[in-house]
Coordinates of C-alpha atoms and ligand atoms in Angstrom, one line a residue:
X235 CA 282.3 156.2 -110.2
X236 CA 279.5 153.5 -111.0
X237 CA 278.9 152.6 -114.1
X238 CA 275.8 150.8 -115.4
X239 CA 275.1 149.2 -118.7
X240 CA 271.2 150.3 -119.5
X241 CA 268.3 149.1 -121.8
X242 CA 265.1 150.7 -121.4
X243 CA 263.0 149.1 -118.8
X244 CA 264.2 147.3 -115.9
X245 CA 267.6 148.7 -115.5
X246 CA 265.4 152.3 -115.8
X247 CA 263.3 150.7 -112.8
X248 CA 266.9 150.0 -111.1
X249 CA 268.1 153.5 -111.9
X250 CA 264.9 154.5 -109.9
X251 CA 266.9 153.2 -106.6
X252 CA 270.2 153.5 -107.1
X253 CA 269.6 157.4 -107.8
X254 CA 268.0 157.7 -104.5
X255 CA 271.2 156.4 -102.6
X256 CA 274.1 157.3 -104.8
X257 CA 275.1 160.9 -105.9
X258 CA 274.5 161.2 -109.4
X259 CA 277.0 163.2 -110.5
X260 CA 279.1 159.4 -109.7
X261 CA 277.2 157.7 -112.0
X262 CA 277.3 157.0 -115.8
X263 CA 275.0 155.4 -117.6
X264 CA 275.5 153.7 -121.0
X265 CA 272.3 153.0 -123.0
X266 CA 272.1 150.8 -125.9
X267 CA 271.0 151.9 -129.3
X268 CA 270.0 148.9 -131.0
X269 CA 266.8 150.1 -131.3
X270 CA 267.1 153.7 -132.8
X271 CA 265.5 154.7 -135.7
X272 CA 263.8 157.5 -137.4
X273 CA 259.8 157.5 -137.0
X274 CA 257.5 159.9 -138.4
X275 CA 260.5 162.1 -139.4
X276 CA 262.4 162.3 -135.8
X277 CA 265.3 160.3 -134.4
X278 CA 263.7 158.3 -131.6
X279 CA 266.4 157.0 -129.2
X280 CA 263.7 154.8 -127.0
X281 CA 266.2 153.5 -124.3
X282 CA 268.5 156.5 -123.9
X283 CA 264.9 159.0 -123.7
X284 CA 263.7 156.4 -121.4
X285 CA 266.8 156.8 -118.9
X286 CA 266.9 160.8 -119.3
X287 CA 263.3 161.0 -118.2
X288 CA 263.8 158.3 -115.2
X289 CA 266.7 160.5 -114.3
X290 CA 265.0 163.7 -114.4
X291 CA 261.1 162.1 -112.7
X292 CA 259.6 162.4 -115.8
X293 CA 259.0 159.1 -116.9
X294 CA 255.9 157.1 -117.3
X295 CA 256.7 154.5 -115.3
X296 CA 253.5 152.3 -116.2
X297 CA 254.8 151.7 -120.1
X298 CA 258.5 152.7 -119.5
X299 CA 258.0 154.8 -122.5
X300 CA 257.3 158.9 -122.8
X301 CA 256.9 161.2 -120.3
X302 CA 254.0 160.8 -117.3
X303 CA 250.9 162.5 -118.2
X304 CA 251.9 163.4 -121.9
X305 CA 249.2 164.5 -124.0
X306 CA 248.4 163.1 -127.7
X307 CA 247.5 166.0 -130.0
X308 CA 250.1 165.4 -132.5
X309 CA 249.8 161.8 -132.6
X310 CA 246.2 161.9 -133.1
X311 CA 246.3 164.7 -135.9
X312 CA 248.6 162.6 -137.7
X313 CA 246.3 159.7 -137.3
X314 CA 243.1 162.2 -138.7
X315 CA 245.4 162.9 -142.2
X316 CA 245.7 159.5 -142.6
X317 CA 249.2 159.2 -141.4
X318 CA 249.1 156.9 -138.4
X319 CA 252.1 156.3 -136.3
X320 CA 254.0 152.5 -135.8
X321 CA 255.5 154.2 -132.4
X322 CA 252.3 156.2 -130.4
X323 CA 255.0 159.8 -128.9
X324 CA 253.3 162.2 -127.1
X325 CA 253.3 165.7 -127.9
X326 CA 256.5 166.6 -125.0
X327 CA 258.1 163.7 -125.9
X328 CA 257.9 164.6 -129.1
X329 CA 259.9 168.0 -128.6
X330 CA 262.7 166.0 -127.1
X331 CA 262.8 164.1 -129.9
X332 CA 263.0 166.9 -132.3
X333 CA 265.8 168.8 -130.4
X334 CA 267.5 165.5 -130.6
X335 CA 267.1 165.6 -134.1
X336 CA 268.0 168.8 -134.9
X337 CA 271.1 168.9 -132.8
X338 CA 271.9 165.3 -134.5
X339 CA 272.3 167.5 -137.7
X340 CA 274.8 169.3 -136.0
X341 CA 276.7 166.9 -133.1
X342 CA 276.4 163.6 -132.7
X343 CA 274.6 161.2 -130.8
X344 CA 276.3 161.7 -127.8
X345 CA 276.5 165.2 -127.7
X346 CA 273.2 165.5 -128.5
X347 CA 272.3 163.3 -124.9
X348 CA 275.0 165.0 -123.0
X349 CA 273.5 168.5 -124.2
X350 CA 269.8 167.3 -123.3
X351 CA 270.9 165.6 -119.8
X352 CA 272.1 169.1 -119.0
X353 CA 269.0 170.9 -120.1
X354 CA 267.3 168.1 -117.7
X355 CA 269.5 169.2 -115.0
X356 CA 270.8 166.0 -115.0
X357 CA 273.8 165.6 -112.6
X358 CA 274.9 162.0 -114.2
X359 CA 276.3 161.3 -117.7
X360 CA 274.6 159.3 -120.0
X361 CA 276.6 157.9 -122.9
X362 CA 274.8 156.4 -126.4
X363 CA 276.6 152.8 -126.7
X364 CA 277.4 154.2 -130.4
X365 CA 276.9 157.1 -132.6
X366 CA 276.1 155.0 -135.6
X367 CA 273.2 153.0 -136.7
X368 CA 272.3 149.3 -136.2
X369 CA 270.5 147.4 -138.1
X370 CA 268.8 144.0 -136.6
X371 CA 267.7 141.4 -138.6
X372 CA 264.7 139.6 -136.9
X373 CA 263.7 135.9 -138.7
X374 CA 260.7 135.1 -137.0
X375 CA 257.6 132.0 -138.4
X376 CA 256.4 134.5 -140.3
X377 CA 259.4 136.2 -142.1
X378 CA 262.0 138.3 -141.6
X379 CA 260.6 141.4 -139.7
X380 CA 261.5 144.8 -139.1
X381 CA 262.3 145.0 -135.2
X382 CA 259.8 147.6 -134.0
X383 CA 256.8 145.8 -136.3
X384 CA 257.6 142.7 -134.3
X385 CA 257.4 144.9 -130.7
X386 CA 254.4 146.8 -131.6
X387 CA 252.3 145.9 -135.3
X388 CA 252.6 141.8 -134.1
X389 CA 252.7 142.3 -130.3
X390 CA 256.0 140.0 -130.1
X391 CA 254.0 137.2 -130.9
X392 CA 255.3 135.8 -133.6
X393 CA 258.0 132.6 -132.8
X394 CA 261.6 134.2 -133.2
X395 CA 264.4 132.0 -135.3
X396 CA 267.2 134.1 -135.6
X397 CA 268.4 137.5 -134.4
X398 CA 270.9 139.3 -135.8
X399 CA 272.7 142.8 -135.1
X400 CA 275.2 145.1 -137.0
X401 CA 278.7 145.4 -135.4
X402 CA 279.0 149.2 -134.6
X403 CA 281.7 150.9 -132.7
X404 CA 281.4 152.5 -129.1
X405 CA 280.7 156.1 -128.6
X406 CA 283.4 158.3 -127.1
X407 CA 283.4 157.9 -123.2
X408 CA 282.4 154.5 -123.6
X409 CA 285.6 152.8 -122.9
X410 CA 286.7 155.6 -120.6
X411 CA 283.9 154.9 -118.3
X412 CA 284.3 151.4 -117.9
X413 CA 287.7 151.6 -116.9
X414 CA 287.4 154.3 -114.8
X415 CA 284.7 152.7 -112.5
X416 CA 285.0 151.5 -109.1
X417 CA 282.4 148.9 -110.5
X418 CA 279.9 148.2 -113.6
X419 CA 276.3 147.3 -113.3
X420 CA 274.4 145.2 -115.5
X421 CA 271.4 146.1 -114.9
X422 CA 268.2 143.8 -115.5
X423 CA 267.6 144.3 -119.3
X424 CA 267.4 142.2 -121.9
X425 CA 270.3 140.1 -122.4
X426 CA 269.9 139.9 -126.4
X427 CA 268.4 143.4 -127.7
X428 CA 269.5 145.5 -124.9
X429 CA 273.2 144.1 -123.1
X430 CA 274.7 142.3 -126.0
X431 CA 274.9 144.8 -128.2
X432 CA 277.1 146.4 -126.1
X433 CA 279.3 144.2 -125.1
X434 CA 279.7 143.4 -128.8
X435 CA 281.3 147.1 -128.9
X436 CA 285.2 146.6 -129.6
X437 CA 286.7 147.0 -126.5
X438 CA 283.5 146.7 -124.1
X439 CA 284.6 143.2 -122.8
X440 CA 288.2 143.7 -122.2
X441 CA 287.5 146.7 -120.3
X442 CA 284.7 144.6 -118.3
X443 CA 287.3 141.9 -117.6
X444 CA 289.5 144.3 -115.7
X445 CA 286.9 146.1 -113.1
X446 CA 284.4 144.6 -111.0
X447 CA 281.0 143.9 -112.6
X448 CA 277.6 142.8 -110.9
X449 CA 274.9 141.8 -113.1
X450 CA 271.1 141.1 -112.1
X451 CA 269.2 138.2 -114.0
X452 CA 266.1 140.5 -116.0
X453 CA 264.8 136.2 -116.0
X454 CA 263.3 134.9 -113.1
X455 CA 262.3 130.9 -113.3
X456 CA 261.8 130.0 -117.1
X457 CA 260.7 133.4 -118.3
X458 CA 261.1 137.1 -118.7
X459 CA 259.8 139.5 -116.0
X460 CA 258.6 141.3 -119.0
X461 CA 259.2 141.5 -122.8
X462 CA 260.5 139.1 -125.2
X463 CA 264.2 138.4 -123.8
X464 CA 263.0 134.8 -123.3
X465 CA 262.0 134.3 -127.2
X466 CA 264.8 135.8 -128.3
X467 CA 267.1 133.4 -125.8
X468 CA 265.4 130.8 -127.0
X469 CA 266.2 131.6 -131.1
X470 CA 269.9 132.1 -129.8
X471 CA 270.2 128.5 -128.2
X472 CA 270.8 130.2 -125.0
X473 CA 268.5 128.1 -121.8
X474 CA 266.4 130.6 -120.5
X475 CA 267.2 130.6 -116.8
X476 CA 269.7 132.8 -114.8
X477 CA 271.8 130.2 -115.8
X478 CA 271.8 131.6 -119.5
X479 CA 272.0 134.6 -118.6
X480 CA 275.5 133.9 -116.2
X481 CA 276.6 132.3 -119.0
X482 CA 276.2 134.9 -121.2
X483 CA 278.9 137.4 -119.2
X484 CA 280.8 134.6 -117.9
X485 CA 284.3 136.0 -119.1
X486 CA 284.0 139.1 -117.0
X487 CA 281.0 138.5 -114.6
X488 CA 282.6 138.4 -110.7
X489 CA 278.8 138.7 -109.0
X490 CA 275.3 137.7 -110.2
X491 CA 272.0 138.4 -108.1
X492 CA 269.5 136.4 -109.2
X493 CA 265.8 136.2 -107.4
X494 CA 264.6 134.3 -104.5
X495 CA 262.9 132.5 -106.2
X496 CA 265.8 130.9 -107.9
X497 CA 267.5 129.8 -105.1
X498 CA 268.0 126.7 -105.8
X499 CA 269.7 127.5 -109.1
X500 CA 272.5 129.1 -106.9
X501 CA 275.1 125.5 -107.0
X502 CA 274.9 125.1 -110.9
X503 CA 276.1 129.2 -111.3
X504 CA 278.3 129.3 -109.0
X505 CA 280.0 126.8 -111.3
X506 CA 280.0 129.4 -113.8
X507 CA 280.3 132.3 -112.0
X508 CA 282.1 132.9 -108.6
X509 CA 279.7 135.2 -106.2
X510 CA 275.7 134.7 -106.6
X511 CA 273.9 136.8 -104.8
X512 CA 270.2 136.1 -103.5
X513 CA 267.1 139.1 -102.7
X514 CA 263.9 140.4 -103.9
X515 CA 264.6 141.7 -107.8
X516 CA 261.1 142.1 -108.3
X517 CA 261.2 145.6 -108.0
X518 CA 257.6 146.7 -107.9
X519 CA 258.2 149.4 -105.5
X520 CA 260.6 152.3 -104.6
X521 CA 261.9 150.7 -101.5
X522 CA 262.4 146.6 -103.5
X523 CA 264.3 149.4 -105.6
X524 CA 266.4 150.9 -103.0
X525 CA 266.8 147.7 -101.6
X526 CA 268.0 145.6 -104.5
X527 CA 270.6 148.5 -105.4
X528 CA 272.2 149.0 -102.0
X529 CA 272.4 145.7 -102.2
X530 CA 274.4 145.6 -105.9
X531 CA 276.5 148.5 -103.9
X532 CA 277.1 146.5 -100.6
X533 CA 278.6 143.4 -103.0
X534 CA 281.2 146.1 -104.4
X535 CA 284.8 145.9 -103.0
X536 CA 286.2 148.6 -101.2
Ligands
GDP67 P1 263.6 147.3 -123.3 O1 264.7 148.2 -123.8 O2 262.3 148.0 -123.1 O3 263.6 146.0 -123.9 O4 264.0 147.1 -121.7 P2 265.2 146.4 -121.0 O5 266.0 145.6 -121.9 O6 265.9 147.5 -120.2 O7 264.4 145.5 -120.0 C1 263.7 144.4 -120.4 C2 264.0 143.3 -119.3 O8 263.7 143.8 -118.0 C3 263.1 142.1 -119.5 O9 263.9 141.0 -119.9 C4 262.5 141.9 -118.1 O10 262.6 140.5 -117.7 C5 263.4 142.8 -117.2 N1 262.6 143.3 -116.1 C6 261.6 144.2 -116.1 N2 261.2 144.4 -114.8 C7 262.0 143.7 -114.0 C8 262.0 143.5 -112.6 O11 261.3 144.1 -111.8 N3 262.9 142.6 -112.1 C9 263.8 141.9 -112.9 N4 264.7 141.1 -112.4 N5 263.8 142.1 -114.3 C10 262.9 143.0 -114.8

C-alpha cells in the first residue's frame, strides 16, 4: 500500500497521475482538516471534497475547488436575500456537503468520507487527518484574521506574522496506514496549512520515521507554485526554498524531488536530507503528472 499525505491542490494534481498508474484500491490518502468549518449552515471539508472529486473525475481542475461544470442557483439565491456567501459552493457540491453534514450528526468525520468515497465508487480510502476541529490563529499587518477571510475576503494579501494551529488527535486509520505502507508520499502541498498539521498528529512522525517517505517541494526557486505557503514560511522563520521545505521533514524524509529548476540547490539538501531527486514537478499536464509520480514510485525500495 501507498500512502500519501494530501492538502487540496497540488497533491490533488499529483493524485491525478499516480491514479492512472497505481491501482487504487493500494492507495490511501490522508487529507488535512485544518481548514474545515461550517459555512452557510454545512460542514465544508475543502481538502478532503477536493480529493474525493479528483478521485472520482469530478473535480474542477481550473480552481481545485467544487465539481466541473457546477451550476450556482443556490449560491446566487442566497446572494438575492441578502445573505451572500464567504465560500462561492455550487449547487452539487453543495449536496455533498449536506450528506456530509447530516451523516456528521450521526458518524464521524471519517465515516462520513469513507461512506461518501463509496457512494463515489471510489476504490481508495480516504482518511480525515482528525475528527475534531482546529482552530488557526492567523496574525497578519492588519490583525488577527479568521483563516478563510484572509484566503478569500483579503485575497491573501495581507503580510502574515504568525500562524498558529490547535493540537488535534489523528483519526482512526491514520496511524494504521502509515505503518502499514510500503512508502508515504508527501505530496506537493503546502508545508504550513496543509502537511504540518499532520504531522503535528501524535504519533504521525514516529510512524513516518519507520517507513520510507518521498516528499515533493510544492516551492520552486523563492516562491510558491501557487497560494500562500511562501507567506506563511516566511512568518514561521522557515527560508523559503526546497531547502525549507527539507528541513521541515528532515527527521523522517529518506527522498526529496525537487524541480529542475533547482538543481543547483541539490549539494546544500543533500546535507539535510540523503536522496534528492531532480524532474519536471510542474505538473501542468496529465503526462508531467504521470511522469512525476512514476517517478516518486521508481525511488521506492523494493
Ligand atoms: P490548498 O489546500 O488549496 O492550500 O492546497 P495544497 O496545500 O494541497 O497545495 C498548495 C501548494 O501546492 C502550493 O504551495 C503550491 O506551491 C503547490 N503546487 C500547486 N501546483 C503545483 C505544481 O504543479 N507543482 C508543484 N511542485 N507544486 C504545486
Amino acid at each position: 500500500m501507498i500512502t500519501v499525505l494530501s492538502g487540496g491542490t497540488g497533491t490533488p494534481k499529483l493524485l491525478q497521475g499516480l491514479k492512472e498508474i497505481v491501482d487504487p484500491s493500494d492507495l490511501t490518502i490522508i487529507v488535512n482538516t485544518l481548514e474545515n468549518d461550517y459555512f452557510s449552515g454545512v460542514y465544508v471539508a475543502a481538502d478532503i471534497d477536493t480529493v474525493l472529486y479528483t478521485m472520482s473525475d469530478l473535480i474542477n481542475d481550473e480552481f481545485w475547488y467544487g465539481i466541473k461544470g457546477d451550476t450556482f442557483i443556490t449560491n446566487e439565491a442566497l446572494e438575492k436575500i441578502g445573505c451572500p456567501e464567504l465560500l462561492r459552493i455550487g449547487d452539487r457540491d453543495r449536496a455533498t456537503k449536506i450528506q456530509k453534514t447530516i451523516l456528521m450528526e450521526k458518524y464521524n468525520l471519517a465515516k462520513a468520507c469513507e461512506i461518501q468515497a463509496k457512494n463515489m465508487g471510489l476504490e481508495c480510502k480516504v482518511i480525515p487527518m482528525s475528527n475534531e476541529h482546529s482552530e488557526i490563529k492567523l496574525t497578519t499587518d492588519i490583525g488577527e484574521l479568521p483563516f478563510h477571510e484572509f484566503l478569500i475576503k483579503h485575497q491573501q494579501k495581507p503580510e502574515v506574522l504568525d500562524l498558529q494551529f490547535s493540537n488535534v488527535s489523528p483519526a482512526e486509520g491514520v496511524i494504521e496506514a502509515i505503518k502499514n505502507s510500503q512508502a508515504v508520499i508527501i505530496g506537493p502541498s503546502n508545508p504550513i496549512t496543509s502537511i504540518l498539521p499532520i504531522l503535528s498528529l501524535e504519533g504521525v512522525r514516529e510512524a513516518l520515521k519507520d517507513t520510507y517517505v518521498v516528499a515533493v517541494s510544492p516551492i520552486i526557486g523563492t516562491d510558491a507554485v501557487s497560494g500562500p505557503a511562501s507567506k506563511f514560511m516566511k512568518a514561521l522563520g522557515i527560508e523559503v526554498s526546497s531547502i525549507g521545505v527539507a528541513s521541515l521533514y528532515e527527521d523522517f524524509l529518506d527522498n526529496i524531488v525537487i524541480d529542475d529548476k533547482d538543481s543547483n540547490l541539490c549539494d546544500e539538501i543533500n546535507q539535510i536530507i540523503n536522496k534528492v531527486t531532480i524532474t519536471n514537478t510542474i505538473m501542468n499536464s496529465l503526462g508531467v503528472k504521470k511522469n512525476l509520480a512514476q517517478t516518486i514510485l521508481d525511488s521506492i525500495p523494493k
